[in-house]
Every structure is written in structure tokens, then in C-alpha cells.
């Protein structure tokens, strides 16, 4: 009892009483304390970097691509697209990981995952350039190859969608690995044939392939082949287009092929100023500086970047031939199946269903591209010869059997679900409907490429339907697209070169001429037709007599000048192409073109609305050069040319070139090496130079008089503009005065400079003539009869007359009194104009030229200075003109080349100064009078001594 009572003492129960507070337990916690929270920002973060709306960053999304669930992988792909579209900078950090993970799901078993991968790949291709994708493209190509050769049909179909994305955005990278991918295309539609070599043993025959059929596909075998062949055609097109420019041909612009094969020719630049008036030859180098096209396939190093699949490309003709030997038989099988698929539906074998027509069109397109896979252009003929020897009979048997083909139209009743099935088939096919014209034209291209020029007679039988189709299509007048027209013109070109018959050539070119004569053609179609006729003539007419004698081509050439004149400035590019042909034909002296050019020359060189002033500078240069080839230069044409030179609508260099060309075509030119026949008479030549010299071109031809036994034109200078100036008011011209006997019409600085450079060229031409005395007499007579009666003269014309007279005059020639008085009036009026225009901005160059020509005339023309001084009557001047006269005299006295002449006329000069001193009044005039007296005294004191008239004249 004692022990039990003792244990109870250890665990005594506290008795609670009602109304009493419960005692605290021994282990009670004291809660009377304060707490504060600690916020650890970095430690509590749940993720790093940008996230999607599901709070997943890029590492989470990439890791989810390895999940076993297709839904998770699809969500990860969608999340990647969302994240990268919102934060594009993540591509710079994770491009390698993203591409590798996306490429890995190309072969995923879930179709939704593959579709999401294709969408993400398309998004990435739009954001990332090819330069950044190039290091990772071998990995993409490897996964694409695995997908294309997969045993699951759905994965193969999605692989073609991946191929579409890469072809659209990275064709160069894809074409660099063409060999492996081409083999993948073969395995998509065919398989190896197997033959038993013994019991239980199978072996494969090398190179033996046959079309395959997969019953489990959602589309028919024909639709699947159309899908694959469409992609194969796009892939081959990319391979051809990504070749270097010197190696690949042109499909849409086949006419460039002949020129590109001859190397890039550098034009020879000649300077007329150095060679126009020399009798020596011009040194011309071989190839005109071009690099000759050497037919060699040797390369010092690969042309592609390392790691870009160099060993996988089509590096030789043997590689192309080996691939074609495998593919062409398969294409023939596809053709046979497609052509016979509608036999039970119609009695006409040439009518095809849209699906069959599309499939056959792809077969022909691939055959066309196979011919262009050769690495070098010179190997194309070898490949064509191999195609001819290997497959010509098969092509004639299958392709030409029912040519030309048409579209079979069958009325079908729409059933439930047919629209959805049609959309699925269209998506699987990947190509739209093909017109019968496209199929027939492509077939013509394939077949004419197999024709041989030496054996053109043997091929006439099967080329006949092709020639008939091309002729009928072109001559029907139906408007053709640029693509169809380019193909037909290529067929016509090859047929013309193959047959070498004038009758066939006329028939084909006449059909093409029908297309050319249509109105309102689009610019690409018009340029295509123009290039066809132009290059057919430029490249083949010398080597092919039947082309050179073609009447259709001659009529086409004869119509070009009129077309050029009618075109005007509406299409400079088309005008440039026309000019290139016209210039080449004129250089070859085509009679029909030269006759037409002569007929429409005045319209082409019209100074107001002619092509020579409306077209750009390059075309203007060609038109100016055409003047050299014109048979004749009649007065009407020379009038237009003169106005073109002086109107300012062509550059100064072109105007000077035009003057030189007219000079070369005259009988007075001393340059006889390689000259054309004389095209301009002496009368018209002097008229042209005189009109161009005075700056106002003539409008009508005047009378001809004889001077010194030479027929010289004197009076066909009659300008409407110059006649109108005679009645101009004082607001346009400076009124006459005692110091300015003529009313001077001041020209703008730019116009004066343009005319002044032409004046120098005219003076140079006149100086090269045989008899300078006769030339001066002609010029003197022309000035006296046409210009001395004028009261208003442009300053450029007055300066030009002083310039030409001072350059042509020598010690043996003396001008008559009428010319001297007119020149003195011009000189005095120009000096007065200079004093009045002092201080005008942007006029220094013109003033300098006028001063120089006045000084040259006063020092070089006998008695001219005396006449100028005699015309100065101080009594006729007003007070404002005294200072102007004194300043002019002071300027003349300061010129060293005039001091001897001033001394010879010292008496006249002294009389003028005395009159000025007598009439000078007031202090305002003392300064200029003091300057004049100082200059006069210095001149007399410096040169006083032994001086006679012989030293002056």
C-alpha cells in the first residue's frame, strides 16, 4: 500500500473548482514577445528569365520536349513559339539548343507534335538569317533525311512540309547538300527491285528502281507522286538558281545565255578630245579587257564554305548523269500511268484530267531542270547529247504520241464530304491546276533541246508537230504570259537554228511578229519580244545566212526608228534596248534600217520633242553616235542638230561630240582613216557651223552664192528667236547708248558656259579646214549679210563672233570695213556690259570669258581698237557715263597686250582724255579721272621710244 500511495503522489491530479482560474501548466509557453519577417528575394525565386503565361522558362520548355507524352511536347513547342515571339533576344543565347530540339521531333510518332514543330520552324526561319543557321544546318539536314526516309507515311508527309520551309528561307544551304536529299526523293516514290540469286538468298540489282505504292496513305498513289515531284522540282530549281552566275543558265531569260557564255566584256572607253582629229590609230586590246571563258572545271579550292557539304554536291557531269539515269526511267513510268489513267473515260487520248496534267507537267519540269544541273555551261551540250542518245526514242514514243494535250472536262455531282476530301487532296498535292498550254509548251522545250543541228533533216518528222503548235499558238493573237511566251520563243529560236531553212524561218518569225505587233502589251512581254528579235539578229545573222536574209527580220528592223520616235520618254528602259539594236544594225550597214533611220531622223533629233532631248544621258549618247552612220545629213536634219546643240537640253560634251561627228562626215575633214562616205555638202556644213556658232539655229534654207570658186551657203540663218529679240522691250535687253551701240541681251551663266564650250569646238573645226583664207571669207560674208543689220544681239553671240574672228585671222588677212565696224560695236557693247554687271554674284566666270575674248580681238584684229576709240564721242555722253568711259579706258591701258596698240592710237586717246577733262565738273569725278590720267601717263612713259606701225600690225 505504501508503494502505490507513493506513485500517486508523483502524478497527483489537480482538482478544479468552479469559479476558480485554471492554474498554468508547467510547460506553458510565454507568448508575450514581438517578431519581424525577413524577406530573402533571390532565395524565394521560383524561376530565372522570361516565362510564358504558364510560368515556364526556356529551359523548362526544352526539357519538356523529352517527355514521353505527346501533349506535353506539343505544349512545349507552342510555349517556345510564344516565348520567342515575346522575347526575341533569347534566340541569340539558345539558338543551338532550340534548333537541335526542334529538329529531333521531326520524326515524333505524334502528328500533332510534328505539326507544332513545323509551325515553330517556320517562325524561326522568319527570324534567323541563313548566316546564323549555317553552322547548325548539317544537323537539320540529317534530321530531315531521317524524316524523309522514315517507314511511317505520316512522318514522310510532314518531312515534305519541313522541306517547304527550308526551301523558302534557306535555299542556298539546302542546295549545298543536294546529293543526299535527291536520293531521299527517289526513296519516297520508288524502291529497289529484288531478284533471287538462290534459295533463301536475296540480292539487289544496282540501279534498278521501280515505283512503289503505300496502301496505308490517306491519298492515292498518283497524288502522292505529284506531291513528291512538286517538291523535287522546287528543290532542283533552288539548286540551279544558287549556282554562281557564270555557271548557271537562265530559265525565264533564256536569251541571255549566249552572251553570258562568252565572258563579261568591258566596254572600251575612248576620249574624243584626244582621238577625233588625229590620223593615228587607236590601240585596242584582245577581248576588250574581258576575262576569256576557259572551258575548265578545275578549281584551286572549293567555292563553298567548309562544312557546307562540299563532297555532297553535283561536282561533275558523271554525277548528274548517274542521278538522271535513275530518275528518268521512274519519270517515264509516272508519265505512262498518268497518261493512261483516263483511257476509260474518253475516246480522245490527248485529253487529260487536271490531276494527270499536273503530274505530267511536273515530270517535264524536272527533265528541264536536270539539263541545267551541269556544273559548267560548256558541259550542257554533252549532257544534251547523252539525253538524245539514251532517251530520244522513249521521249518520242511517250511524249509525242498524243501531242498536243488538252483538258478533260467531266461533269461531276457533288456528294456529301466531297469538298473536304478535295481540300485534303489539294493540300497533299501541293500544286495548283496546270493549264494545257503550260504542259504543251514545256514539252516543246524538252523535245527541241534534244534536236541536233547537223541532223536537223532527220528530226524534221517529230519536230513538225512542235513547229506547228508554236506557229499556231503565236499567230493566234492570244495574249500570252511572260513565262509561256519566253518558253515559246526559246522553242522558236532552237527550231530556226535547227532547220536552217528560209521558209521555216519566215514562218516562225512571222508568228512571233504577230505577238510583237499587239497593242497594250505589258512591259515584261514587250521587252521579251524585243530581246528575242534583237539578239536573234545580233548573235546569229552573221553565221546563219537564212536569218540574215529574213524579210520578217528586215521589216522588224526597219520599224525600230519609228517606234523609238513614238515611244519618247514613256519608257527609257525600252528605248535603251531599241537603241542598242538600232546602233548595232547601223554599224553593220543594214540597208532597211538605215533607210528608215534617215526617214525619221528629223523626228528623232527634234530639239523640242525628239528622243535625243527626252531620253537619259546614256541613250542620248547612243543617238548622237548614230549620226555617224546616217547616209545623208540634209539641211533640215542639220537645222535640228544645230538647235539640239544650242538649246541646252543635251550636255555640253554631247553637243561637242555632235559637232565633231558632223565635221567628220563632211568632205572638208582632214581625217581619212576609217571614214564614212561624205554625208553633208560644203554649203550645209558651213551653215551648220555658223548657226551653232551664233547660238541660234536656222529655220529655213536660203540662197547659195559662190565665193572664190567655192559654193558657200550664206543666208540660211534666219532665227525666229533672234527676230523676236529685235522687238523686245527694255526690261529684257539693255538699251543702246553711246557706250553700247548694240542692245545686248544678257544670257544666264549656265547658258553662256554651255554655248561657250560649243563655240570653242566650232572654232577648232574651222581651224582644221584646208584654206583658212577661204574659210575666213565665208565667215566674213555670212556675218555681213546676216548679222550686221541687227540692233539686239545676245552677249553669247557677240562674244562668239569676236572669238572666231580672232582665231581665224592671221597676218595675211584683212577684214572689210563692215565687219570691223560691227565687231567694234560688239566689243564696245560687251565692255560696257561688263562695267554695268560688276558685283553681280555667280557671274565671275562669264565676265572673265568676255574680258578675255575682247582683249584677244582688240589685240589681234587690225584697226579694231582704232575703230572702238573713234566711236567714243565724249560730247554725246551724259554725266553718269563719264565715269564708265574712264573706267573702261583705264582697264584697257592696264593690259600689257594692248599697250603697243594704245601707243599707236595715242592721239585719239589723248583727244578723248582732254574732252573728259573739259567736261568733268565737281569733286565726285576727280578720283576716276585721276586714275585715268595716271594709267595714261604710265603707259606713255614706259613704252615711249622706237615704236612704229610695223611693230603693231
XYZ file of C-alpha atoms in Angstrom, residues 355-870:
516
model
C -4.543 15.739 -111.739
C -2.874 13.807 -114.545
C -1.970 17.023 -116.323
C -0.323 18.417 -113.189
C 1.660 15.232 -112.718
C 2.855 15.167 -116.327
C 3.792 18.839 -116.111
C 5.980 18.138 -113.083
C 7.677 15.315 -114.995
C 8.576 17.686 -117.840
C 9.684 20.425 -115.459
C 12.078 18.056 -113.700
C 13.508 16.954 -117.043
C 14.122 20.591 -117.906
C 15.912 21.187 -114.615
C 18.030 18.054 -114.965
C 19.587 19.537 -118.102
C 20.644 22.572 -116.117
C 22.364 20.725 -113.268
C 25.695 20.631 -115.073
C 28.358 22.490 -113.066
C 29.777 24.229 -116.161
C 27.950 25.756 -119.104
C 30.152 24.152 -121.746
C 29.141 20.704 -120.427
C 25.478 21.307 -121.184
C 25.869 20.218 -124.798
C 27.449 16.950 -123.673
C 24.549 16.290 -121.337
C 22.028 17.076 -124.094
C 23.830 14.665 -126.398
C 23.639 11.962 -123.718
C 19.904 12.591 -123.258
C 19.427 12.352 -127.015
C 21.304 9.083 -127.376
C 19.703 7.486 -124.305
C 16.100 8.669 -124.220
C 15.143 10.281 -127.533
C 13.180 7.258 -128.736
C 11.399 6.884 -125.390
C 10.504 10.560 -125.326
C 9.185 10.478 -128.877
C 7.126 7.391 -128.140
C 5.573 8.603 -124.899
C 5.589 12.396 -125.097
C 4.765 12.975 -128.755
C 2.199 10.191 -129.027
C -0.839 12.341 -128.191
C 0.665 15.836 -128.523
C -0.803 18.441 -128.107
C -2.699 17.692 -124.926
C -5.980 19.164 -123.745
C -8.043 19.310 -120.574
C -10.753 16.723 -119.970
C -13.869 18.304 -118.533
C -16.156 15.829 -116.762
C -19.335 16.935 -115.016
C -19.436 15.509 -111.503
C -22.263 15.524 -108.981
C -21.153 16.858 -105.669
C -21.656 14.485 -102.769
C -21.534 14.907 -99.059
C -17.976 15.224 -97.812
C -16.517 15.686 -101.297
C -15.477 19.274 -100.662
C -13.465 18.265 -97.603
C -11.830 15.420 -99.494
C -10.956 17.758 -102.379
C -9.228 20.155 -99.983
C -7.232 17.322 -98.469
C -6.139 16.151 -101.898
C -5.132 19.667 -102.896
C -3.101 20.040 -99.716
C -1.438 16.714 -100.331
C -0.715 17.517 -103.952
C 0.893 20.850 -103.106
C 0.359 22.222 -106.624
C -2.455 24.071 -108.314
C -4.093 23.180 -111.582
C -1.931 23.359 -114.699
C -3.117 24.857 -117.954
C -2.801 22.723 -121.092
C -0.700 25.493 -122.660
C 1.907 25.212 -119.894
C 2.141 21.437 -120.371
C 2.454 21.656 -124.162
C 4.990 24.480 -124.070
C 7.192 22.678 -121.540
C 7.002 19.529 -123.642
C 8.168 21.533 -126.666
C 11.121 22.845 -124.660
C 12.167 19.365 -123.591
C 11.916 17.934 -127.092
C 13.649 20.732 -129.012
C 16.564 20.522 -126.584
C 17.165 17.011 -127.957
C 17.263 18.170 -131.576
C 20.610 18.309 -133.297
C 21.688 20.933 -135.830
C 23.710 18.566 -138.020
C 20.782 16.141 -138.089
C 18.004 18.684 -138.479
C 16.621 16.882 -141.528
C 16.295 13.599 -139.638
C 14.450 15.284 -136.787
C 12.025 17.120 -139.066
C 9.396 14.399 -138.728
C 8.903 14.646 -134.990
C 9.731 18.373 -134.895
C 6.882 19.088 -137.324
C 4.070 18.943 -134.711
C 6.112 21.123 -132.386
C 6.704 23.705 -135.107
C 3.021 23.674 -135.979
C 1.985 24.119 -132.354
C 4.405 27.016 -131.807
C 3.314 28.735 -135.024
C -0.372 28.314 -134.309
C -0.087 29.496 -130.703
C 1.930 32.604 -131.530
C -0.065 33.591 -134.609
C -3.450 33.112 -132.938
C -3.217 36.569 -131.394
C -3.953 35.309 -127.887
C -2.144 37.276 -125.190
C 0.427 35.076 -123.512
C 2.037 35.469 -120.129
C 5.723 36.306 -119.998
C 6.582 32.792 -118.775
C 4.723 30.987 -121.570
C 5.975 33.453 -124.167
C 9.596 33.035 -123.056
C 9.303 29.266 -123.405
C 7.716 29.529 -126.860
C 10.362 31.980 -128.061
C 13.061 29.592 -126.882
C 11.397 26.849 -128.929
C 11.254 29.152 -131.969
C 14.925 30.078 -131.540
C 16.040 26.437 -131.469
C 13.791 25.482 -134.373
C 15.199 28.287 -136.501
C 18.773 27.201 -135.786
C 17.972 23.508 -136.263
C 16.096 23.621 -139.579
C 18.272 26.253 -141.289
C 15.531 26.754 -143.830
C 14.466 30.159 -145.034
C 10.818 29.066 -145.403
C 10.676 27.667 -141.859
C 12.429 30.760 -140.526
C 9.946 33.073 -142.209
C 7.009 31.062 -140.888
C 8.226 31.057 -137.294
C 9.356 34.677 -137.218
C 6.101 35.826 -138.782
C 4.220 34.088 -135.954
C 6.415 35.851 -133.392
C 5.873 39.140 -135.237
C 2.111 38.767 -134.675
C 2.744 38.799 -130.932
C 5.109 41.766 -131.258
C 2.549 43.852 -133.140
C -0.125 43.540 -130.467
C -1.066 46.701 -128.619
C -1.107 47.403 -124.889
C 1.341 44.636 -124.062
C 2.813 44.554 -120.585
C 6.383 45.735 -120.207
C 7.888 42.268 -119.466
C 6.197 40.795 -122.555
C 7.284 43.708 -124.757
C 10.867 43.505 -123.512
C 10.909 39.754 -124.042
C 9.796 40.031 -127.661
C 12.216 42.866 -128.293
C 15.148 40.922 -126.845
C 14.204 37.883 -128.904
C 14.327 39.674 -132.254
C 17.279 41.831 -131.228
C 19.563 39.014 -130.120
C 18.486 36.713 -132.895
C 19.782 39.341 -135.287
C 22.842 40.401 -133.300
C 24.088 36.909 -132.485
C 23.060 34.764 -135.419
C 22.650 36.837 -138.569
C 26.339 36.751 -139.487
C 26.729 32.989 -139.044
C 23.262 31.996 -140.355
C 22.503 33.201 -143.906
C 18.842 32.190 -143.681
C 18.432 34.559 -140.736
C 20.306 37.397 -142.417
C 18.037 37.136 -145.484
C 14.811 37.010 -143.475
C 12.281 39.561 -144.723
C 10.391 39.481 -141.436
C 13.529 40.413 -139.542
C 14.301 43.168 -142.048
C 10.814 44.647 -141.678
C 11.160 44.487 -137.912
C 14.471 46.347 -138.037
C 13.032 48.976 -140.376
C 10.211 49.703 -137.918
C 12.519 50.364 -134.952
C 13.322 54.059 -135.627
C 9.627 54.930 -135.857
C 8.930 53.010 -132.639
C 11.762 54.855 -130.939
C 10.386 58.210 -132.037
C 6.844 57.332 -130.946
C 7.991 55.974 -127.589
C 9.604 59.236 -126.489
C 10.292 59.338 -122.773
C 7.492 56.990 -121.708
C 9.801 54.025 -121.160
C 13.551 54.806 -121.071
C 14.491 51.160 -120.472
C 12.653 50.002 -123.584
C 14.142 52.867 -125.589
C 17.630 51.852 -124.491
C 17.023 48.313 -125.745
C 15.768 49.664 -129.081
C 18.781 51.934 -129.410
C 21.191 49.097 -128.761
C 19.720 47.138 -131.662
C 19.497 50.132 -133.969
C 23.101 51.115 -133.328
C 24.403 47.600 -133.980
C 22.380 47.230 -137.177
C 23.529 50.661 -138.365
C 27.143 49.725 -137.704
C 26.606 46.602 -139.871
C 25.091 48.884 -142.556
C 21.711 47.243 -142.710
C 20.094 48.991 -145.665
C 16.497 48.745 -144.484
C 17.299 50.161 -141.074
C 19.485 52.964 -142.435
C 16.746 53.984 -144.868
C 14.175 54.068 -142.068
C 16.578 55.912 -139.789
C 17.147 58.507 -142.495
C 13.380 58.926 -142.926
C 12.658 59.509 -139.237
C 15.893 61.318 -138.338
C 14.293 64.766 -138.042
C 11.697 63.368 -135.661
C 14.310 61.633 -133.533
C 16.538 64.726 -133.341
C 13.784 67.286 -132.867
C 15.106 69.820 -130.313
C 11.731 70.097 -128.568
C 10.080 66.653 -128.573
C 12.705 64.358 -130.078
C 14.142 61.330 -128.348
C 17.565 62.952 -128.239
C 16.362 65.505 -125.660
C 13.833 63.345 -123.801
C 15.854 60.231 -123.001
C 18.532 59.796 -120.283
C 22.183 60.621 -120.895
C 23.211 57.086 -121.927
C 20.533 56.906 -124.598
C 21.377 60.431 -125.745
C 24.957 59.276 -126.244
C 23.807 56.411 -128.485
C 21.600 58.723 -130.523
C 24.473 61.149 -131.060
C 26.701 58.281 -132.180
C 24.042 57.230 -134.705
C 24.697 60.463 -136.638
C 27.961 58.898 -137.823
C 26.057 56.106 -139.616
C 23.367 58.196 -141.321
C 23.674 58.033 -145.138
C 22.897 61.739 -145.591
C 22.700 64.844 -143.434
C 20.198 67.117 -145.254
C 19.698 70.774 -144.291
C 16.521 70.032 -142.329
C 18.340 67.498 -140.165
C 21.331 69.801 -139.694
C 18.956 72.504 -138.510
C 17.605 70.136 -135.850
C 21.105 69.103 -134.828
C 22.214 72.702 -134.512
C 19.261 73.549 -132.293
C 19.972 70.450 -130.182
C 23.482 71.754 -129.611
C 22.444 75.248 -128.628
C 19.165 74.551 -126.786
C 20.946 73.237 -123.691
C 18.824 70.077 -123.361
C 21.818 67.828 -124.017
C 25.069 68.003 -122.119
C 27.938 70.125 -123.338
C 30.117 67.102 -124.052
C 27.398 65.514 -126.191
C 26.849 68.764 -128.088
C 30.579 68.983 -128.770
C 30.599 65.351 -129.921
C 27.727 66.109 -132.274
C 29.654 68.994 -133.830
C 32.691 66.738 -134.298
C 30.619 63.982 -135.908
C 29.140 66.408 -138.445
C 32.652 67.648 -139.121
C 33.892 64.091 -139.719
C 31.038 63.371 -142.155
C 31.891 66.442 -144.266
C 34.230 66.500 -147.240
C 36.373 69.164 -145.567
C 37.510 66.876 -142.762
C 41.203 66.020 -142.896
C 40.736 62.689 -141.077
C 40.551 59.979 -143.728
C 41.258 56.748 -141.788
C 38.136 54.585 -141.488
C 35.756 57.351 -142.529
C 32.198 57.015 -143.665
C 31.089 58.374 -147.008
C 30.516 62.123 -147.254
C 27.039 62.833 -145.933
C 26.912 66.629 -145.868
C 27.724 69.165 -148.561
C 30.111 72.038 -148.022
C 27.254 74.535 -148.161
C 25.256 72.791 -145.453
C 28.346 72.162 -143.370
C 29.224 75.866 -143.172
C 25.595 76.671 -142.463
C 25.574 74.211 -139.561
C 28.768 75.637 -138.069
C 27.606 79.237 -138.475
C 24.237 78.540 -136.856
C 25.828 76.646 -133.995
C 28.428 79.368 -133.563
C 25.909 82.177 -133.190
C 23.789 80.160 -130.759
C 20.584 80.493 -132.786
C 19.870 77.657 -135.181
C 18.305 78.216 -138.555
C 14.761 77.543 -139.631
C 14.898 77.799 -143.419
C 17.431 77.343 -146.183
C 18.439 80.494 -148.040
C 20.238 81.216 -151.225
C 23.634 79.934 -152.174
C 26.285 82.167 -153.676
C 29.723 81.452 -154.994
C 32.791 82.912 -153.422
C 36.270 82.282 -154.731
C 35.015 79.442 -156.884
C 33.546 77.501 -153.912
C 29.816 77.040 -153.287
C 29.208 78.568 -149.896
C 25.948 78.877 -148.015
C 25.419 82.384 -146.703
C 21.836 83.034 -145.777
C 20.029 80.094 -144.278
C 20.495 81.595 -140.827
C 17.103 83.125 -140.018
C 16.086 82.535 -136.418
C 12.632 83.278 -135.105
C 14.001 83.807 -131.632
C 16.606 86.306 -132.822
C 13.966 88.140 -134.828
C 11.743 88.326 -131.759
C 14.578 89.887 -129.748
C 14.689 92.849 -132.122
C 11.302 93.937 -130.775
C 11.939 93.163 -127.118
C 11.393 95.844 -124.514
C 13.966 97.492 -122.275
C 13.049 95.138 -119.434
C 14.635 92.236 -121.350
C 17.592 93.879 -123.131
C 19.962 96.709 -122.317
C 19.046 99.809 -124.378
C 21.631 101.240 -126.808
C 23.788 104.144 -125.715
C 26.900 105.993 -126.934
C 28.983 103.478 -124.973
C 26.884 100.496 -126.171
C 25.942 100.858 -129.854
C 24.109 97.494 -129.730
C 21.362 96.424 -127.407
C 22.825 93.445 -125.565
C 20.613 90.602 -124.379
C 22.307 89.173 -121.256
C 22.162 85.357 -121.033
C 22.286 83.245 -117.900
C 25.617 81.983 -116.615
C 24.809 78.303 -117.307
C 23.548 79.004 -120.803
C 26.586 81.133 -121.597
C 29.025 78.457 -120.409
C 27.240 75.781 -122.447
C 27.384 77.896 -125.608
C 30.948 78.985 -124.994
C 32.291 75.426 -124.954
C 30.448 74.710 -128.207
C 31.993 77.858 -129.714
C 35.453 76.547 -128.885
C 34.613 73.288 -130.664
C 33.316 75.111 -133.752
C 36.464 77.249 -133.850
C 38.569 74.110 -133.661
C 36.682 72.589 -136.598
C 37.124 75.763 -138.665
C 40.856 75.882 -137.908
C 41.334 72.351 -139.265
C 39.945 73.238 -142.692
C 42.344 73.348 -145.613
C 42.224 77.018 -146.692
C 41.991 79.444 -143.824
C 41.626 82.452 -146.108
C 38.620 80.979 -147.893
C 37.104 79.928 -144.584
C 37.509 83.474 -143.244
C 35.962 84.969 -146.379
C 32.952 82.683 -145.987
C 32.558 83.627 -142.341
C 33.013 87.358 -143.069
C 30.423 87.310 -145.833
C 27.947 85.415 -143.636
C 28.308 87.882 -140.763
C 27.964 90.899 -143.039
C 24.822 89.642 -144.749
C 23.029 88.150 -141.754
C 24.102 89.911 -138.572
C 25.323 93.429 -139.229
C 21.799 94.748 -139.517
C 20.769 93.540 -136.059
C 20.149 96.001 -133.263
C 19.755 93.447 -130.446
C 22.430 90.749 -130.058
C 22.837 88.187 -127.246
C 26.080 88.589 -125.337
C 26.995 84.958 -126.130
C 26.617 85.595 -129.871
C 28.696 88.783 -129.767
C 31.448 87.043 -127.799
C 31.362 84.066 -130.182
C 31.871 86.303 -133.226
C 34.827 88.048 -131.627
C 36.300 84.677 -130.686
C 36.033 83.041 -134.085
C 37.344 86.073 -135.984
C 40.351 86.460 -133.695
C 41.214 82.733 -134.036
C 40.857 82.541 -137.823
C 42.537 85.841 -138.667
C 46.250 85.920 -139.481
C 48.688 88.499 -140.872
C 47.730 87.782 -144.476
C 44.029 88.500 -143.967
C 42.333 91.863 -143.607
C 38.663 92.130 -142.633
C 36.458 94.540 -144.535
C 35.108 97.773 -143.135
C 31.583 96.457 -142.482
C 32.822 93.564 -140.413
C 35.247 95.750 -138.499
C 32.566 98.271 -137.547
C 30.192 95.514 -136.423
C 32.934 93.871 -134.364
C 33.845 97.231 -132.815
C 30.204 97.751 -131.826
C 30.120 94.243 -130.317
C 33.349 94.789 -128.427
C 32.354 98.210 -127.072
C 28.897 96.933 -126.064
C 30.405 93.943 -124.243
C 32.871 96.184 -122.376
C 30.007 98.432 -121.350
C 28.025 95.374 -120.204
C 30.950 94.268 -118.049
C 31.067 97.627 -116.290
C 27.342 97.503 -115.607
C 27.378 93.870 -114.329
C 30.184 94.381 -111.831
C 29.280 92.988 -108.445
C 26.641 90.536 -109.683
C 27.112 87.255 -107.767
C 27.846 83.973 -109.600
C 28.850 85.870 -112.750
C 32.613 85.841 -112.469
C 33.245 83.016 -114.946
C 31.166 84.636 -117.660
C 32.787 88.055 -117.083
C 36.251 86.552 -117.287
C 35.463 84.846 -120.611
C 34.037 88.064 -122.103
C 37.078 90.118 -120.977
C 39.488 87.615 -122.475
C 37.726 87.490 -125.836
C 37.520 91.286 -126.034
C 41.214 91.671 -125.287
C 42.104 88.957 -127.803
C 40.045 90.666 -130.511
C 41.398 94.159 -129.778
C 44.983 92.898 -129.850
C 44.615 90.524 -132.794
C 42.237 92.194 -135.251
C 43.872 95.102 -137.139
C 42.253 98.556 -136.740
C 39.654 97.215 -134.335
C 40.956 99.223 -131.378
C 41.129 102.371 -133.516
C 37.507 101.983 -134.567
C 36.494 101.455 -130.941
C 38.288 104.644 -129.878
C 36.878 106.600 -132.817
